[in-house]
CSV table of C-alpha atoms in Angstrom, one decimal:
chain,number,residue,atom,x,y,z
R,1,UNK,CA,199.9,42.9,96.0
R,2,UNK,CA,201.5,39.6,95.4
R,3,UNK,CA,199.5,36.4,95.8
R,4,UNK,CA,200.7,32.8,95.9
R,5,UNK,CA,198.3,30.0,95.1
R,6,UNK,CA,198.7,26.3,95.9
R,7,UNK,CA,195.8,24.5,94.3
R,8,UNK,CA,196.4,21.1,95.8
R,9,UNK,CA,195.4,21.0,99.5
R,10,UNK,CA,196.5,17.4,99.7
R,11,UNK,CA,198.7,15.0,97.7
R,12,UNK,CA,199.9,11.5,98.3
R,13,UNK,CA,202.8,9.5,96.8
R,14,UNK,CA,204.1,6.0,97.1
R,15,UNK,CA,207.4,5.6,98.8
R,16,UNK,CA,210.3,5.8,96.2
R,17,UNK,CA,208.0,7.4,93.6
R,18,UNK,CA,208.1,11.0,92.3
R,19,UNK,CA,205.6,13.7,93.1
R,20,UNK,CA,205.1,17.2,91.9
R,21,UNK,CA,203.6,20.0,94.0
R,22,UNK,CA,202.1,23.0,92.2
R,23,UNK,CA,202.5,26.7,92.9
R,24,UNK,CA,201.5,29.8,91.0
R,25,UNK,CA,202.0,33.4,91.9
R,26,UNK,CA,201.0,36.8,90.7
R,27,UNK,CA,203.3,39.7,90.6
R,28,UNK,CA,204.2,42.7,88.5
R,29,UNK,CA,207.8,42.8,89.8
R,30,UNK,CA,210.8,41.6,87.9
R,31,UNK,CA,213.2,41.1,90.8
R,32,UNK,CA,211.9,38.4,93.2
R,33,UNK,CA,212.7,35.1,94.8
R,34,UNK,CA,210.7,32.0,95.3
R,35,UNK,CA,210.9,29.4,98.1
R,36,UNK,CA,209.6,26.0,99.1
R,37,UNK,CA,209.3,25.4,102.9
R,38,UNK,CA,208.5,22.1,104.6
R,39,UNK,CA,206.6,21.8,107.8
R,40,UNK,CA,206.7,18.3,109.3
R,41,UNK,CA,204.5,17.2,112.2
R,42,UNK,CA,206.9,18.9,114.6
R,43,UNK,CA,205.7,22.2,112.9
R,44,UNK,CA,209.3,23.5,112.5
R,45,UNK,CA,209.5,25.4,109.2
R,46,UNK,CA,212.4,24.2,107.1
R,47,UNK,CA,213.6,25.8,103.9
R,48,UNK,CA,213.7,23.2,101.2
R,49,UNK,CA,214.8,25.1,98.1
R,50,UNK,CA,215.0,28.6,96.7
R,51,UNK,CA,215.0,30.1,93.2
R,52,UNK,CA,216.1,33.6,92.1
R,53,UNK,CA,213.8,34.9,89.4
R,54,UNK,CA,216.7,36.2,87.3
R,55,UNK,CA,218.2,32.7,87.0
R,56,UNK,CA,216.9,30.6,84.1
R,57,UNK,CA,218.4,27.4,85.5
R,58,UNK,CA,216.1,25.5,87.8
R,59,UNK,CA,217.3,25.0,91.4
R,60,UNK,CA,218.1,21.5,92.6
R,61,UNK,CA,218.8,20.2,96.1
R,62,UNK,CA,219.5,16.5,96.2
R,63,UNK,CA,216.1,14.8,95.6
R,64,UNK,CA,214.3,18.2,95.4
R,65,UNK,CA,214.1,20.2,92.2
R,66,UNK,CA,211.9,23.0,90.9
R,67,UNK,CA,210.3,23.7,87.6
R,68,UNK,CA,210.4,27.5,87.3
R,69,UNK,CA,208.3,28.9,84.5
R,70,UNK,CA,208.7,32.7,84.8
R,71,UNK,CA,206.3,33.7,82.0
R,72,UNK,CA,203.6,31.4,83.3
R,73,UNK,CA,204.4,32.5,86.9
R,74,UNK,CA,204.6,28.9,87.9
R,75,UNK,CA,207.0,27.3,90.5
R,76,UNK,CA,206.4,23.6,91.1
R,77,UNK,CA,208.4,21.3,93.4
R,78,UNK,CA,209.4,17.9,92.3
R,79,UNK,CA,210.4,15.3,95.0
R,80,UNK,CA,212.1,12.3,93.6
R,81,UNK,CA,212.5,8.9,95.3
R,82,UNK,CA,210.0,10.0,98.0
R,83,UNK,CA,210.8,8.9,101.5
R,84,UNK,CA,208.6,8.6,104.6
R,85,UNK,CA,210.4,11.6,106.1
R,86,UNK,CA,209.1,13.7,103.3
R,87,UNK,CA,205.6,13.6,104.7
R,88,UNK,CA,204.8,17.2,105.7
R,89,UNK,CA,203.0,20.3,104.8
R,90,UNK,CA,204.7,22.2,102.0
R,91,UNK,CA,204.5,25.9,101.5
R,92,UNK,CA,205.4,27.9,98.5
R,93,UNK,CA,206.5,31.5,99.3
R,94,UNK,CA,207.3,34.6,97.3
R,95,UNK,CA,209.9,37.2,98.3
R,96,UNK,CA,210.0,40.6,96.7
R,97,UNK,CA,213.4,42.0,95.8
R,98,UNK,CA,212.2,45.3,97.2
R,99,UNK,CA,210.4,44.2,100.4
R,100,UNK,CA,211.4,42.4,103.5
R,101,UNK,CA,208.4,40.1,103.6
R,102,UNK,CA,207.4,36.8,102.3
R,103,UNK,CA,204.0,35.9,101.0
R,104,UNK,CA,203.0,32.3,101.6
R,105,UNK,CA,200.6,30.0,99.8
R,106,UNK,CA,198.0,28.0,101.7
R,107,UNK,CA,200.1,24.8,101.7
R,108,UNK,CA,199.9,21.3,100.4
R,109,UNK,CA,199.8,18.3,102.8
R,110,UNK,CA,201.9,15.5,101.4
R,111,UNK,CA,201.4,12.0,102.5
R,112,UNK,CA,204.0,9.3,101.7
R,113,UNK,CA,202.5,5.8,101.5
R,114,UNK,CA,204.8,2.8,102.5
Z,1,UNK,CA,225.9,29.9,113.2
Z,2,UNK,CA,222.6,31.6,113.8
Z,3,UNK,CA,219.9,30.2,116.0
Z,4,UNK,CA,216.5,31.3,116.9
Z,5,UNK,CA,214.7,30.5,120.2
Z,6,UNK,CA,211.0,30.8,121.2
Z,7,UNK,CA,209.4,30.3,124.5
Z,8,UNK,CA,207.3,29.0,125.9
Z,9,UNK,CA,206.8,26.0,123.6
Z,10,UNK,CA,203.2,25.5,124.8
Z,11,UNK,CA,200.8,27.7,126.6
Z,12,UNK,CA,197.3,27.4,127.9
Z,13,UNK,CA,195.6,30.6,129.0
Z,14,UNK,CA,192.1,31.6,130.0
Z,15,UNK,CA,190.2,34.2,128.0
Z,16,UNK,CA,190.9,37.7,129.1
Z,17,UNK,CA,194.3,36.9,130.5
Z,18,UNK,CA,197.5,38.6,129.3
Z,19,UNK,CA,200.0,37.1,126.9
Z,20,UNK,CA,203.8,37.4,126.4
Z,21,UNK,CA,205.7,35.3,123.9
Z,22,UNK,CA,209.4,35.8,123.5
Z,23,UNK,CA,211.7,35.3,120.5
Z,24,UNK,CA,215.5,35.7,120.5
Z,25,UNK,CA,218.0,35.3,117.8
Z,26,UNK,CA,221.7,34.5,118.2
Z,27,UNK,CA,224.6,34.8,115.9
Z,28,UNK,CA,223.5,37.8,113.8
Z,29,UNK,CA,223.0,41.5,114.3
Z,30,UNK,CA,220.2,43.8,113.1
Z,31,UNK,CA,218.0,41.0,111.8
Z,32,UNK,CA,214.5,41.6,110.4
Z,33,UNK,CA,212.1,39.9,112.8
Z,34,UNK,CA,208.7,38.5,112.1
Z,35,UNK,CA,205.7,37.1,114.0
Z,36,UNK,CA,203.3,34.7,112.2
Z,37,UNK,CA,200.2,32.9,113.4
Z,38,UNK,CA,199.1,29.6,111.9
Z,39,UNK,CA,195.7,28.2,112.6
Z,40,UNK,CA,195.3,24.4,112.6
Z,41,UNK,CA,195.8,23.1,109.1
Z,42,UNK,CA,196.1,26.5,107.6
Z,43,UNK,CA,198.8,28.8,106.1
Z,44,UNK,CA,200.9,31.4,107.8
Z,45,UNK,CA,199.5,34.8,108.6
Z,46,UNK,CA,202.0,37.6,109.1
Z,47,UNK,CA,201.2,39.6,112.2
Z,48,UNK,CA,204.1,41.9,112.7
Z,49,UNK,CA,207.6,42.5,111.4
Z,50,UNK,CA,210.4,44.7,112.6
Z,51,UNK,CA,213.5,46.1,110.8
Z,52,UNK,CA,215.1,47.5,113.9
Z,53,UNK,CA,214.8,48.3,117.6
Z,54,UNK,CA,211.5,50.0,118.3
Z,55,UNK,CA,210.4,49.7,114.7
Z,56,UNK,CA,207.3,47.6,114.4
Z,57,UNK,CA,204.9,47.2,111.4
Z,58,UNK,CA,201.5,45.6,112.0
Z,59,UNK,CA,199.9,43.7,109.2
Z,60,UNK,CA,196.7,42.7,110.8
Z,61,UNK,CA,194.6,44.9,113.2
Z,62,UNK,CA,193.8,42.9,116.3
Z,63,UNK,CA,194.3,42.8,120.1
Z,64,UNK,CA,197.9,41.7,119.8
Z,65,UNK,CA,201.0,43.9,119.9
Z,66,UNK,CA,204.7,43.5,119.3
Z,67,UNK,CA,207.8,45.1,120.7
Z,68,UNK,CA,211.5,44.9,120.0
Z,69,UNK,CA,213.3,46.1,123.1
Z,70,UNK,CA,216.7,44.8,122.0
Z,71,UNK,CA,218.3,44.2,118.6
Z,72,UNK,CA,217.7,40.4,118.7
Z,73,UNK,CA,214.6,40.2,120.9
Z,74,UNK,CA,211.0,40.2,119.7
Z,75,UNK,CA,208.0,40.0,122.0
Z,76,UNK,CA,204.4,39.3,121.1
Z,77,UNK,CA,201.9,40.5,123.7
Z,78,UNK,CA,198.2,40.9,124.5
Z,79,UNK,CA,196.5,42.6,127.4
Z,80,UNK,CA,193.4,40.4,127.1
Z,81,UNK,CA,193.3,37.1,125.1
Z,82,UNK,CA,190.4,36.1,122.9
Z,83,UNK,CA,189.4,32.6,122.0
Z,84,UNK,CA,190.3,33.4,118.4
Z,85,UNK,CA,193.9,34.0,119.5
Z,86,UNK,CA,194.5,30.3,119.8
Z,87,UNK,CA,197.0,29.0,117.3
Z,88,UNK,CA,200.6,28.2,116.5
Z,89,UNK,CA,202.8,31.3,116.7
Z,90,UNK,CA,206.1,31.3,114.7
Z,91,UNK,CA,208.9,33.8,115.0
Z,92,UNK,CA,211.3,34.2,112.1
Z,93,UNK,CA,214.3,36.2,111.2
Z,94,UNK,CA,216.0,37.3,108.0
Z,95,UNK,CA,219.0,39.2,107.0
Z,96,UNK,CA,218.9,42.1,104.5
Z,97,UNK,CA,221.4,43.7,102.2
Z,98,UNK,CA,224.3,41.5,102.7
Z,99,UNK,CA,225.8,38.7,104.8
Z,100,UNK,CA,224.8,35.1,104.1
Z,101,UNK,CA,221.2,35.9,103.2
Z,102,UNK,CA,220.9,37.9,100.1
Z,103,UNK,CA,217.6,36.4,99.1
Z,104,UNK,CA,215.4,37.5,102.1
Z,105,UNK,CA,214.7,33.9,103.0
Z,106,UNK,CA,213.4,33.6,106.5
Z,107,UNK,CA,214.5,31.2,109.2
Z,108,UNK,CA,211.9,30.0,111.7
Z,109,UNK,CA,211.9,29.2,115.3
Z,110,UNK,CA,210.3,26.1,116.8
Z,111,UNK,CA,207.0,27.9,117.5
Z,112,UNK,CA,204.6,28.3,120.5
Z,113,UNK,CA,201.3,26.5,120.6
Z,114,UNK,CA,198.8,28.7,122.3
Z,115,UNK,CA,195.4,27.5,123.5
Z,116,UNK,CA,192.9,30.0,124.9
Z,117,UNK,CA,190.2,28.4,126.9
């Protein structure tokens, strides 16, 4: 079974600075996808970014980018120029190419300091 | 565009009472549907998922059940609530095998906050 580990329960960053959230996963599959979801205080889950395992190029969405290290099974999220609205719980998720389910990590609570 | 609705938004129920939470999706057909529970400050626990009408898979044995009476409707039920059923319940949908979503990413509803007293 796949597992997703987020080893940082809490992180903080100064406004306008950069922060990196860590995620590791364990799988024996070769075809899979990885996601970062954001859950603000409203608790609405919002997709931030996704990465296909077969792509070597790291995904980027505006201020959000990932560092995907397939051999190390690592998938970290970098948030540049942090804004107060980035404060949220961030979940890393694994999606198998052969299944219809996602496996979520336990989350990292990000605080943005003004 | 696709939208997903959940209701009610908030619910307070006594122990032993029944439960019915509803989730509907618009703008897509034959979606995969999911029910998750999230305890305060914790991650998401998959409860049920469905790949079609009447097809329900249970991930966690408990006193909850799910049904899918229509293609885009997913219902979470209980005959008798327990204190441990309190939490935040999220419904999600995903596409499979084509369409806009080739990567089985899931789209979430706004959630229902359930408090069992």
